[in-house]
């Protein structure tokens, strides 16, 4: 399972508030299950997703995850849901292509790898990842 992106883009960044960083930094995002593309979206708010995933992961009473983004009217552009055989990754924009079920440890690894990638790119841009996505 892989959530990743390329083309880290700050062209729309005009301010320095946390909200500016969350909605103005984007990239071409994708979720892949091995060779299968589950979902892809250009100009996706990756910083906002990273922050939302961290909040979800740190909640001991977490249930399913449905990304509620300021950039989309629909909730669930990225979803992580518990199924009978494990956890699946999907999107409301690609409802017919959910991932195969994976163990919770794979969900954790996938989310942590994605967040780490966002943190590295924020730091390379000169921003403190703790101030942008961890507060």
mmCIF file of N, CA and C in Angstrom:
data_model
loop_
_atom_site.group_PDB
_atom_site.id
_atom_site.type_symbol
_atom_site.label_atom_id
_atom_site.label_comp_id
_atom_site.label_asym_id
_atom_site.label_seq_id
_atom_site.Cartn_x
_atom_site.Cartn_y
_atom_site.Cartn_z
ATOM 1 N N UNK A 1 0.854 -1.162 0.000
ATOM 2 C CA UNK A 1 0.000 0.000 0.000
ATOM 3 C C UNK A 1 0.901 1.227 0.000
ATOM 4 N N UNK A 2 0.529 2.197 -0.818
ATOM 5 C CA UNK A 2 1.362 3.385 -0.959
ATOM 6 C C UNK A 2 0.487 4.610 -1.195
ATOM 7 N N UNK A 3 0.681 5.631 -0.375
ATOM 8 C CA UNK A 3 0.135 6.955 -0.634
ATOM 9 C C UNK A 3 1.338 7.838 -0.903
ATOM 10 N N UNK A 4 1.372 8.426 -2.076
ATOM 11 C CA UNK A 4 2.526 9.239 -2.421
ATOM 12 C C UNK A 4 2.115 10.363 -3.353
ATOM 13 N N UNK A 5 3.075 11.160 -3.725
ATOM 14 C CA UNK A 5 2.801 12.292 -4.598
ATOM 15 C C UNK A 5 4.098 12.741 -5.263
ATOM 16 N N UNK A 6 3.913 13.572 -6.274
ATOM 17 C CA UNK A 6 5.043 14.273 -6.862
ATOM 18 C C UNK A 6 4.570 15.657 -7.291
ATOM 19 N N UNK A 7 5.504 16.473 -7.711
ATOM 20 C CA UNK A 7 5.228 17.854 -8.117
ATOM 21 C C UNK A 7 4.724 18.705 -6.947
ATOM 22 N N UNK A 8 5.447 18.641 -5.823
ATOM 23 C CA UNK A 8 5.179 19.489 -4.657
ATOM 24 C C UNK A 8 5.102 20.934 -5.138
ATOM 25 N N UNK A 9 3.967 21.600 -4.896
ATOM 26 C CA UNK A 9 3.710 22.896 -5.509
ATOM 27 C C UNK A 9 3.294 23.924 -4.457
ATOM 28 N N UNK A 10 4.023 25.034 -4.425
ATOM 29 C CA UNK A 10 3.707 26.125 -3.499
ATOM 30 C C UNK A 10 3.298 27.395 -4.243
ATOM 31 N N UNK A 11 2.997 27.296 -5.512
ATOM 32 C CA UNK A 11 2.690 28.477 -6.331
ATOM 33 C C UNK A 11 1.511 29.290 -5.803
ATOM 34 N N UNK A 12 0.535 28.644 -5.170
ATOM 35 C CA UNK A 12 -0.657 29.340 -4.676
ATOM 36 C C UNK A 12 -0.483 29.891 -3.263
ATOM 37 N N UNK A 13 0.656 29.631 -2.635
ATOM 38 C CA UNK A 13 0.884 30.066 -1.254
ATOM 39 C C UNK A 13 1.078 31.580 -1.213
ATOM 40 N N UNK A 14 0.193 32.258 -0.494
ATOM 41 C CA UNK A 14 0.247 33.723 -0.403
ATOM 42 C C UNK A 14 0.447 34.206 1.034
ATOM 43 N N UNK A 15 0.062 33.417 2.008
ATOM 44 C CA UNK A 15 0.155 33.824 3.407
ATOM 45 C C UNK A 15 1.052 32.895 4.196
ATOM 46 N N UNK A 16 1.084 33.118 5.501
ATOM 47 C CA UNK A 16 1.947 32.305 6.359
ATOM 48 C C UNK A 16 1.193 31.671 7.527
ATOM 49 N N UNK A 17 -0.129 31.648 7.464
ATOM 50 C CA UNK A 17 -0.883 31.000 8.533
ATOM 51 C C UNK A 17 -0.922 29.494 8.273
ATOM 52 N N UNK A 18 -1.281 28.753 9.299
ATOM 53 C CA UNK A 18 -1.400 27.313 9.133
ATOM 54 C C UNK A 18 -2.430 26.982 8.056
ATOM 55 N N UNK A 19 -3.545 27.691 8.033
ATOM 56 C CA UNK A 19 -4.577 27.452 7.014
ATOM 57 C C UNK A 19 -4.020 27.690 5.608
ATOM 58 N N UNK A 20 -3.189 28.717 5.449
ATOM 59 C CA UNK A 20 -2.578 28.968 4.134
ATOM 60 C C UNK A 20 -1.752 27.772 3.692
ATOM 61 N N UNK A 21 -0.959 27.223 4.593
ATOM 62 C CA UNK A 21 -0.121 26.069 4.250
ATOM 63 C C UNK A 21 -0.971 24.843 3.935
ATOM 64 N N UNK A 22 -2.025 24.648 4.723
ATOM 65 C CA UNK A 22 -2.849 23.460 4.542
ATOM 66 C C UNK A 22 -3.557 23.435 3.197
ATOM 67 N N UNK A 23 -4.047 24.576 2.744
ATOM 68 C CA UNK A 23 -4.829 24.562 1.511
ATOM 69 C C UNK A 23 -4.067 25.032 0.278
ATOM 70 N N UNK A 24 -2.923 25.677 0.467
ATOM 71 C CA UNK A 24 -2.224 26.257 -0.684
ATOM 72 C C UNK A 24 -1.063 25.419 -1.204
ATOM 73 N N UNK A 25 -0.633 24.443 -0.451
ATOM 74 C CA UNK A 25 0.446 23.570 -0.918
ATOM 75 C C UNK A 25 -0.196 22.289 -1.420
ATOM 76 N N UNK A 26 0.080 21.951 -2.660
ATOM 77 C CA UNK A 26 -0.527 20.756 -3.229
ATOM 78 C C UNK A 26 0.486 19.971 -4.045
ATOM 79 N N UNK A 27 0.033 18.839 -4.537
ATOM 80 C CA UNK A 27 0.870 17.965 -5.355
ATOM 81 C C UNK A 27 -0.031 16.977 -6.087
ATOM 82 N N UNK A 28 0.546 16.277 -7.029
ATOM 83 C CA UNK A 28 -0.184 15.228 -7.742
ATOM 84 C C UNK A 28 -0.144 13.970 -6.874
ATOM 85 N N UNK A 29 -1.274 13.617 -6.326
ATOM 86 C CA UNK A 29 -1.408 12.581 -5.297
ATOM 87 C C UNK A 29 -1.921 11.281 -5.903
ATOM 88 N N UNK A 30 -1.499 10.167 -5.298
ATOM 89 C CA UNK A 30 -2.031 8.868 -5.720
ATOM 90 C C UNK A 30 -1.971 7.866 -4.561
ATOM 91 N N UNK A 31 -2.917 6.928 -4.631
ATOM 92 C CA UNK A 31 -2.932 5.776 -3.729
ATOM 93 C C UNK A 31 -2.772 4.556 -4.614
ATOM 94 N N UNK A 32 -1.794 3.717 -4.287
ATOM 95 C CA UNK A 32 -1.550 2.505 -5.060
ATOM 96 C C UNK A 32 -1.548 1.293 -4.161
ATOM 97 N N UNK A 33 -2.150 0.239 -4.673
ATOM 98 C CA UNK A 33 -2.162 -1.060 -4.017
ATOM 99 C C UNK A 33 -1.363 -1.980 -4.925
ATOM 100 N N UNK A 34 -0.072 -2.085 -4.677
ATOM 101 C CA UNK A 34 0.798 -2.828 -5.588
ATOM 102 C C UNK A 34 0.803 -2.143 -6.936
ATOM 103 N N UNK A 35 0.452 -2.863 -7.979
ATOM 104 C CA UNK A 35 0.400 -2.298 -9.328
ATOM 105 C C UNK A 35 -0.947 -1.654 -9.649
ATOM 106 N N UNK A 36 -1.899 -1.731 -8.732
ATOM 107 C CA UNK A 36 -3.239 -1.204 -8.975
ATOM 108 C C UNK A 36 -3.359 0.219 -8.458
ATOM 109 N N UNK A 37 -3.792 1.115 -9.324
ATOM 110 C CA UNK A 37 -4.038 2.495 -8.930
ATOM 111 C C UNK A 37 -5.432 2.587 -8.319
ATOM 112 N N UNK A 38 -5.496 2.957 -7.049
ATOM 113 C CA UNK A 38 -6.767 3.077 -6.339
ATOM 114 C C UNK A 38 -7.387 4.445 -6.609
ATOM 115 N N UNK A 39 -6.549 5.495 -6.586
ATOM 116 C CA UNK A 39 -7.045 6.860 -6.746
ATOM 117 C C UNK A 39 -5.884 7.762 -7.097
ATOM 118 N N UNK A 40 -6.145 8.727 -7.965
ATOM 119 C CA UNK A 40 -5.146 9.759 -8.227
ATOM 120 C C UNK A 40 -5.858 11.084 -8.424
ATOM 121 N N UNK A 41 -5.170 12.153 -8.050
ATOM 122 C CA UNK A 41 -5.760 13.487 -8.150
ATOM 123 C C UNK A 41 -4.645 14.511 -8.311
ATOM 124 N N UNK A 42 -4.692 15.326 -9.355
ATOM 125 C CA UNK A 42 -3.711 16.410 -9.472
ATOM 126 C C UNK A 42 -4.056 17.535 -8.495
ATOM 127 N N UNK A 43 -3.074 18.298 -8.139
ATOM 128 C CA UNK A 43 -3.272 19.472 -7.277
ATOM 129 C C UNK A 43 -4.049 19.138 -6.007
ATOM 130 N N UNK A 44 -3.630 18.095 -5.332
ATOM 131 C CA UNK A 44 -4.304 17.602 -4.128
ATOM 132 C C UNK A 44 -3.685 18.259 -2.891
ATOM 133 N N UNK A 45 -4.489 18.627 -1.879
ATOM 134 C CA UNK A 45 -3.971 19.287 -0.672
ATOM 135 C C UNK A 45 -3.262 18.303 0.265
ATOM 136 N N UNK A 46 -2.041 17.964 -0.082
ATOM 137 C CA UNK A 46 -1.301 16.930 0.646
ATOM 138 C C UNK A 46 -0.957 17.316 2.075
ATOM 139 N N UNK A 47 -0.711 18.593 2.331
ATOM 140 C CA UNK A 47 -0.376 19.025 3.692
ATOM 141 C C UNK A 47 -1.601 18.887 4.595
ATOM 142 N N UNK A 48 -2.741 19.280 4.078
ATOM 143 C CA UNK A 48 -3.979 19.130 4.841
ATOM 144 C C UNK A 48 -4.279 17.653 5.107
ATOM 145 N N UNK A 49 -4.047 16.807 4.103
ATOM 146 C CA UNK A 49 -4.252 15.368 4.297
ATOM 147 C C UNK A 49 -3.301 14.820 5.355
ATOM 148 N N UNK A 50 -2.041 15.195 5.304
ATOM 149 C CA UNK A 50 -1.066 14.708 6.289
ATOM 150 C C UNK A 50 -1.496 15.084 7.701
ATOM 151 N N UNK A 51 -1.932 16.318 7.892
ATOM 152 C CA UNK A 51 -2.373 16.760 9.217
ATOM 153 C C UNK A 51 -3.611 15.976 9.668
ATOM 154 N N UNK A 52 -4.569 15.799 8.770
ATOM 155 C CA UNK A 52 -5.784 15.054 9.108
ATOM 156 C C UNK A 52 -5.482 13.610 9.461
ATOM 157 N N UNK A 53 -4.581 12.992 8.721
ATOM 158 C CA UNK A 53 -4.199 11.606 9.013
ATOM 159 C C UNK A 53 -3.506 11.490 10.363
ATOM 160 N N UNK A 54 -2.646 12.446 10.701
ATOM 161 C CA UNK A 54 -1.987 12.421 12.011
ATOM 162 C C UNK A 54 -2.998 12.537 13.148
ATOM 163 N N UNK A 55 -3.945 13.427 13.013
ATOM 164 C CA UNK A 55 -4.981 13.584 14.038
ATOM 165 C C UNK A 55 -5.743 12.273 14.198
ATOM 166 N N UNK A 56 -6.112 11.667 13.078
ATOM 167 C CA UNK A 56 -6.836 10.397 13.114
ATOM 168 C C UNK A 56 -6.002 9.295 13.765
ATOM 169 N N UNK A 57 -4.746 9.171 13.358
ATOM 170 C CA UNK A 57 -3.879 8.110 13.894
ATOM 171 C C UNK A 57 -3.652 8.254 15.393
ATOM 172 N N UNK A 58 -3.619 9.485 15.875
ATOM 173 C CA UNK A 58 -3.344 9.728 17.292
ATOM 174 C C UNK A 58 -4.583 9.651 18.173
ATOM 175 N N UNK A 59 -5.737 9.427 17.565
ATOM 176 C CA UNK A 59 -6.978 9.318 18.329
ATOM 177 C C UNK A 59 -7.169 7.863 18.770
ATOM 178 N N UNK A 60 -7.117 7.589 20.082
ATOM 179 C CA UNK A 60 -7.262 6.201 20.529
ATOM 180 C C UNK A 60 -8.641 5.613 20.228
ATOM 181 N N UNK A 61 -9.636 6.452 20.012
ATOM 182 C CA UNK A 61 -10.985 5.983 19.699
ATOM 183 C C UNK A 61 -11.280 6.059 18.204
ATOM 184 N N UNK A 62 -10.214 6.009 17.402
ATOM 185 C CA UNK A 62 -10.400 6.194 15.956
ATOM 186 C C UNK A 62 -11.304 5.119 15.379
ATOM 187 N N UNK A 63 -12.058 5.549 14.436
ATOM 188 C CA UNK A 63 -12.860 4.629 13.634
ATOM 189 C C UNK A 63 -12.341 4.714 12.214
ATOM 190 N N UNK A 64 -13.240 4.733 11.269
ATOM 191 C CA UNK A 64 -12.847 4.897 9.878
ATOM 192 C C UNK A 64 -12.380 6.330 9.642
ATOM 193 N N UNK A 65 -11.541 6.503 8.618
ATOM 194 C CA UNK A 65 -11.061 7.825 8.234
ATOM 195 C C UNK A 65 -11.723 8.238 6.928
ATOM 196 N N UNK A 66 -12.264 9.437 6.903
ATOM 197 C CA UNK A 66 -12.797 10.036 5.673
ATOM 198 C C UNK A 66 -12.296 11.471 5.639
ATOM 199 N N UNK A 67 -11.441 11.774 4.690
ATOM 200 C CA UNK A 67 -10.815 13.096 4.600
ATOM 201 C C UNK A 67 -11.861 14.167 4.319
ATOM 202 N N UNK A 68 -11.962 15.112 5.239
ATOM 203 C CA UNK A 68 -12.874 16.242 5.114
ATOM 204 C C UNK A 68 -12.013 17.460 4.823
ATOM 205 N N UNK A 69 -11.841 17.757 3.559
ATOM 206 C CA UNK A 69 -10.920 18.790 3.100
ATOM 207 C C UNK A 69 -11.635 20.096 2.803
ATOM 208 N N UNK A 70 -10.921 21.183 3.026
ATOM 209 C CA UNK A 70 -11.435 22.490 2.635
ATOM 210 C C UNK A 70 -11.447 22.640 1.113
ATOM 211 N N UNK A 71 -10.740 21.762 0.406
ATOM 212 C CA UNK A 71 -10.610 21.870 -1.046
ATOM 213 C C UNK A 71 -11.703 21.137 -1.817
ATOM 214 N N UNK A 72 -12.456 20.276 -1.145
ATOM 215 C CA UNK A 72 -13.486 19.480 -1.819
ATOM 216 C C UNK A 72 -14.834 19.661 -1.122
ATOM 217 N N UNK A 73 -15.893 19.704 -1.890
ATOM 218 C CA UNK A 73 -17.227 19.732 -1.294
ATOM 219 C C UNK A 73 -17.562 18.382 -0.677
ATOM 220 N N UNK A 74 -17.101 17.304 -1.312
ATOM 221 C CA UNK A 74 -17.390 15.955 -0.848
ATOM 222 C C UNK A 74 -16.422 15.544 0.259
ATOM 223 N N UNK A 75 -16.924 14.841 1.222
ATOM 224 C CA UNK A 75 -16.082 14.246 2.263
ATOM 225 C C UNK A 75 -15.693 12.854 1.780
ATOM 226 N N UNK A 76 -14.425 12.501 1.937
ATOM 227 C CA UNK A 76 -13.998 11.145 1.608
ATOM 228 C C UNK A 76 -13.162 11.021 0.357
ATOM 229 N N UNK A 77 -12.496 12.105 -0.067
ATOM 230 C CA UNK A 77 -11.602 11.972 -1.217
ATOM 231 C C UNK A 77 -10.545 10.917 -0.921
ATOM 232 N N UNK A 78 -10.180 10.781 0.344
ATOM 233 C CA UNK A 78 -9.354 9.663 0.809
ATOM 234 C C UNK A 78 -10.092 9.034 1.982
ATOM 235 N N UNK A 79 -10.248 7.721 1.920
ATOM 236 C CA UNK A 79 -10.914 6.978 2.990
ATOM 237 C C UNK A 79 -10.062 5.783 3.392
ATOM 238 N N UNK A 80 -10.038 5.524 4.683
ATOM 239 C CA UNK A 80 -9.430 4.301 5.212
ATOM 240 C C UNK A 80 -10.501 3.701 6.106
ATOM 241 N N UNK A 81 -10.973 2.529 5.704
ATOM 242 C CA UNK A 81 -12.112 1.935 6.404
ATOM 243 C C UNK A 81 -11.808 0.517 6.848
ATOM 244 N N UNK A 82 -12.354 0.201 8.013
ATOM 245 C CA UNK A 82 -12.194 -1.157 8.514
ATOM 246 C C UNK A 82 -13.206 -2.063 7.833
ATOM 247 N N UNK A 83 -12.711 -3.173 7.322
ATOM 248 C CA UNK A 83 -13.557 -4.188 6.696
ATOM 249 C C UNK A 83 -13.399 -5.480 7.493
ATOM 250 N N UNK A 84 -14.133 -6.500 7.140
ATOM 251 C CA UNK A 84 -14.041 -7.779 7.853
ATOM 252 C C UNK A 84 -12.633 -8.362 7.815
ATOM 253 N N UNK A 85 -11.954 -8.206 6.689
ATOM 254 C CA UNK A 85 -10.638 -8.828 6.519
ATOM 255 C C UNK A 85 -9.477 -7.866 6.736
ATOM 256 N N UNK A 86 -9.734 -6.668 7.257
ATOM 257 C CA UNK A 86 -8.661 -5.704 7.468
ATOM 258 C C UNK A 86 -9.129 -4.293 7.162
ATOM 259 N N UNK A 87 -8.229 -3.470 6.663
ATOM 260 C CA UNK A 87 -8.518 -2.070 6.357
ATOM 261 C C UNK A 87 -8.354 -1.849 4.855
ATOM 262 N N UNK A 88 -9.240 -1.030 4.272
ATOM 263 C CA UNK A 88 -9.146 -0.717 2.848
ATOM 264 C C UNK A 88 -8.954 0.788 2.656
ATOM 265 N N UNK A 89 -8.265 1.123 1.584
ATOM 266 C CA UNK A 89 -8.085 2.506 1.158
ATOM 267 C C UNK A 89 -8.968 2.718 -0.061
ATOM 268 N N UNK A 90 -9.642 3.872 -0.112
ATOM 269 C CA UNK A 90 -10.511 4.155 -1.241
ATOM 270 C C UNK A 90 -10.751 5.650 -1.346
ATOM 271 N N UNK A 91 -11.625 6.030 -2.285
ATOM 272 C CA UNK A 91 -12.023 7.414 -2.467
ATOM 273 C C UNK A 91 -13.464 7.468 -2.953
ATOM 274 N N UNK A 92 -14.196 8.493 -2.515
ATOM 275 C CA UNK A 92 -15.552 8.676 -3.037
ATOM 276 C C UNK A 92 -15.514 8.989 -4.524
ATOM 277 N N UNK A 93 -14.374 9.446 -5.021
ATOM 278 C CA UNK A 93 -14.235 9.784 -6.431
ATOM 279 C C UNK A 93 -13.876 8.568 -7.291
ATOM 280 N N UNK A 94 -13.548 7.454 -6.663
ATOM 281 C CA UNK A 94 -13.237 6.208 -7.377
ATOM 282 C C UNK A 94 -13.811 5.042 -6.581
ATOM 283 N N UNK A 95 -15.142 4.996 -6.422
ATOM 284 C CA UNK A 95 -15.758 4.012 -5.520
ATOM 285 C C UNK A 95 -15.611 2.560 -5.980
ATOM 286 N N UNK A 96 -15.284 2.330 -7.218
ATOM 287 C CA UNK A 96 -15.187 0.952 -7.712
ATOM 288 C C UNK A 96 -13.777 0.378 -7.631
ATOM 289 N N UNK A 97 -12.846 1.147 -7.042
ATOM 290 C CA UNK A 97 -11.473 0.632 -7.018
ATOM 291 C C UNK A 97 -10.822 0.701 -5.635
ATOM 292 N N UNK A 98 -11.480 0.160 -4.601
ATOM 293 C CA UNK A 98 -10.832 0.149 -3.287
ATOM 294 C C UNK A 98 -9.637 -0.808 -3.288
ATOM 295 N N UNK A 99 -8.756 -0.593 -2.346
ATOM 296 C CA UNK A 99 -7.613 -1.493 -2.203
ATOM 297 C C UNK A 99 -8.066 -2.836 -1.650
ATOM 298 N N UNK A 100 -7.185 -3.788 -1.728
ATOM 299 C CA UNK A 100 -7.405 -5.047 -1.015
ATOM 300 C C UNK A 100 -7.249 -4.760 0.480
ATOM 301 N N UNK A 101 -7.894 -5.522 1.339
ATOM 302 C CA UNK A 101 -7.747 -5.311 2.782
ATOM 303 C C UNK A 101 -6.307 -5.550 3.238
ATOM 304 N N UNK A 102 -5.863 -4.701 4.169
ATOM 305 C CA UNK A 102 -4.523 -4.829 4.740
ATOM 306 C C UNK A 102 -4.622 -4.805 6.259
ATOM 307 N N UNK A 103 -3.592 -5.293 6.905
ATOM 308 C CA UNK A 103 -3.514 -5.270 8.367
ATOM 309 C C UNK A 103 -3.323 -3.835 8.858
ATOM 310 N N UNK A 104 -3.674 -3.594 10.129
ATOM 311 C CA UNK A 104 -3.508 -2.264 10.716
ATOM 312 C C UNK A 104 -2.048 -1.816 10.636
ATOM 313 N N UNK A 105 -1.101 -2.711 10.822
ATOM 314 C CA UNK A 105 0.311 -2.336 10.760
ATOM 315 C C UNK A 105 0.679 -1.755 9.394
ATOM 316 N N UNK A 106 0.044 -2.237 8.337
ATOM 317 C CA UNK A 106 0.286 -1.705 6.998
ATOM 318 C C UNK A 106 -0.336 -0.314 6.847
ATOM 319 N N UNK A 107 -1.485 -0.086 7.448
ATOM 320 C CA UNK A 107 -2.095 1.246 7.453
ATOM 321 C C UNK A 107 -1.152 2.225 8.141
ATOM 322 N N UNK A 108 -0.664 1.843 9.319
ATOM 323 C CA UNK A 108 0.260 2.708 10.061
ATOM 324 C C UNK A 108 1.508 3.029 9.244
ATOM 325 N N UNK A 109 2.109 2.017 8.646
ATOM 326 C CA UNK A 109 3.319 2.228 7.851
ATOM 327 C C UNK A 109 3.041 3.171 6.680
ATOM 328 N N UNK A 110 1.952 2.935 5.981
ATOM 329 C CA UNK A 110 1.583 3.744 4.820
ATOM 330 C C UNK A 110 1.371 5.205 5.220
ATOM 331 N N UNK A 111 0.621 5.433 6.278
ATOM 332 C CA UNK A 111 0.346 6.802 6.733
ATOM 333 C C UNK A 111 1.629 7.462 7.204
ATOM 334 N N UNK A 112 2.427 6.764 8.000
ATOM 335 C CA UNK A 112 3.665 7.366 8.516
ATOM 336 C C UNK A 112 4.647 7.688 7.386
ATOM 337 N N UNK A 113 4.743 6.827 6.386
ATOM 338 C CA UNK A 113 5.615 7.108 5.233
ATOM 339 C C UNK A 113 5.135 8.346 4.477
ATOM 340 N N UNK A 114 3.817 8.461 4.287
ATOM 341 C CA UNK A 114 3.265 9.619 3.593
ATOM 342 C C UNK A 114 3.547 10.898 4.386
ATOM 343 N N UNK A 115 3.262 10.884 5.677
ATOM 344 C CA UNK A 115 3.486 12.064 6.519
ATOM 345 C C UNK A 115 4.970 12.435 6.514
ATOM 346 N N UNK A 116 5.845 11.452 6.574
ATOM 347 C CA UNK A 116 7.283 11.724 6.551
ATOM 348 C C UNK A 116 7.699 12.391 5.239
ATOM 349 N N UNK A 117 7.115 11.966 4.127
ATOM 350 C CA UNK A 117 7.417 12.585 2.839
ATOM 351 C C UNK A 117 6.979 14.054 2.843
ATOM 352 N N UNK A 118 5.791 14.333 3.358
ATOM 353 C CA UNK A 118 5.307 15.710 3.443
ATOM 354 C C UNK A 118 6.221 16.532 4.355
ATOM 355 N N UNK A 119 6.608 15.968 5.494
ATOM 356 C CA UNK A 119 7.490 16.685 6.424
ATOM 357 C C UNK A 119 8.833 17.016 5.775
ATOM 358 N N UNK A 120 9.404 16.077 5.043
ATOM 359 C CA UNK A 120 10.677 16.334 4.351
ATOM 360 C C UNK A 120 10.537 17.472 3.343
ATOM 361 N N UNK A 121 9.447 17.469 2.586
ATOM 362 C CA UNK A 121 9.256 18.513 1.584
ATOM 363 C C UNK A 121 8.992 19.870 2.230
ATOM 364 N N UNK A 122 8.245 19.898 3.322
ATOM 365 C CA UNK A 122 8.040 21.161 4.033
ATOM 366 C C UNK A 122 9.365 21.712 4.549
ATOM 367 N N UNK A 123 10.170 20.843 5.147
ATOM 368 C CA UNK A 123 11.470 21.270 5.670
ATOM 369 C C UNK A 123 12.382 21.768 4.545
ATOM 370 N N UNK A 124 12.368 21.082 3.413
ATOM 371 C CA UNK A 124 13.190 21.508 2.272
ATOM 372 C C UNK A 124 12.736 22.869 1.751
ATOM 373 N N UNK A 125 11.465 23.188 1.919
ATOM 374 C CA UNK A 125 10.921 24.474 1.514
ATOM 375 C C UNK A 125 11.207 25.560 2.555
ATOM 376 N N UNK A 126 11.737 25.151 3.718
ATOM 377 C CA UNK A 126 12.078 26.102 4.765
ATOM 378 C C UNK A 126 11.018 26.272 5.835
ATOM 379 N N UNK A 127 10.064 25.360 5.879
ATOM 380 C CA UNK A 127 9.000 25.420 6.879
ATOM 381 C C UNK A 127 9.220 24.364 7.954
ATOM 382 N N UNK A 128 8.801 24.662 9.166
ATOM 383 C CA UNK A 128 8.895 23.720 10.272
ATOM 384 C C UNK A 128 7.678 22.798 10.228
ATOM 385 N N UNK A 129 7.867 21.521 9.902
ATOM 386 C CA UNK A 129 6.723 20.599 9.821
ATOM 387 C C UNK A 129 5.909 20.535 11.109
ATOM 388 N N UNK A 130 6.555 20.664 12.263
ATOM 389 C CA UNK A 130 5.818 20.632 13.528
ATOM 390 C C UNK A 130 4.828 21.786 13.619
ATOM 391 N N UNK A 131 5.201 22.953 13.131
ATOM 392 C CA UNK A 131 4.314 24.117 13.174
ATOM 393 C C UNK A 131 3.196 24.025 12.129
ATOM 394 N N UNK A 132 3.457 23.329 11.040
ATOM 395 C CA UNK A 132 2.489 23.284 9.945
ATOM 396 C C UNK A 132 1.481 22.165 10.126
ATOM 397 N N UNK A 133 1.946 20.938 10.467
ATOM 398 C CA UNK A 133 0.994 19.819 10.510
ATOM 399 C C UNK A 133 0.831 19.163 11.870
ATOM 400 N N UNK A 134 1.656 19.498 12.833
ATOM 401 C CA UNK A 134 1.559 18.805 14.122
ATOM 402 C C UNK A 134 0.976 19.662 15.235
ATOM 403 N N UNK A 135 0.590 20.889 14.952
ATOM 404 C CA UNK A 135 -0.007 21.702 16.027
ATOM 405 C C UNK A 135 -1.499 21.797 15.852
#
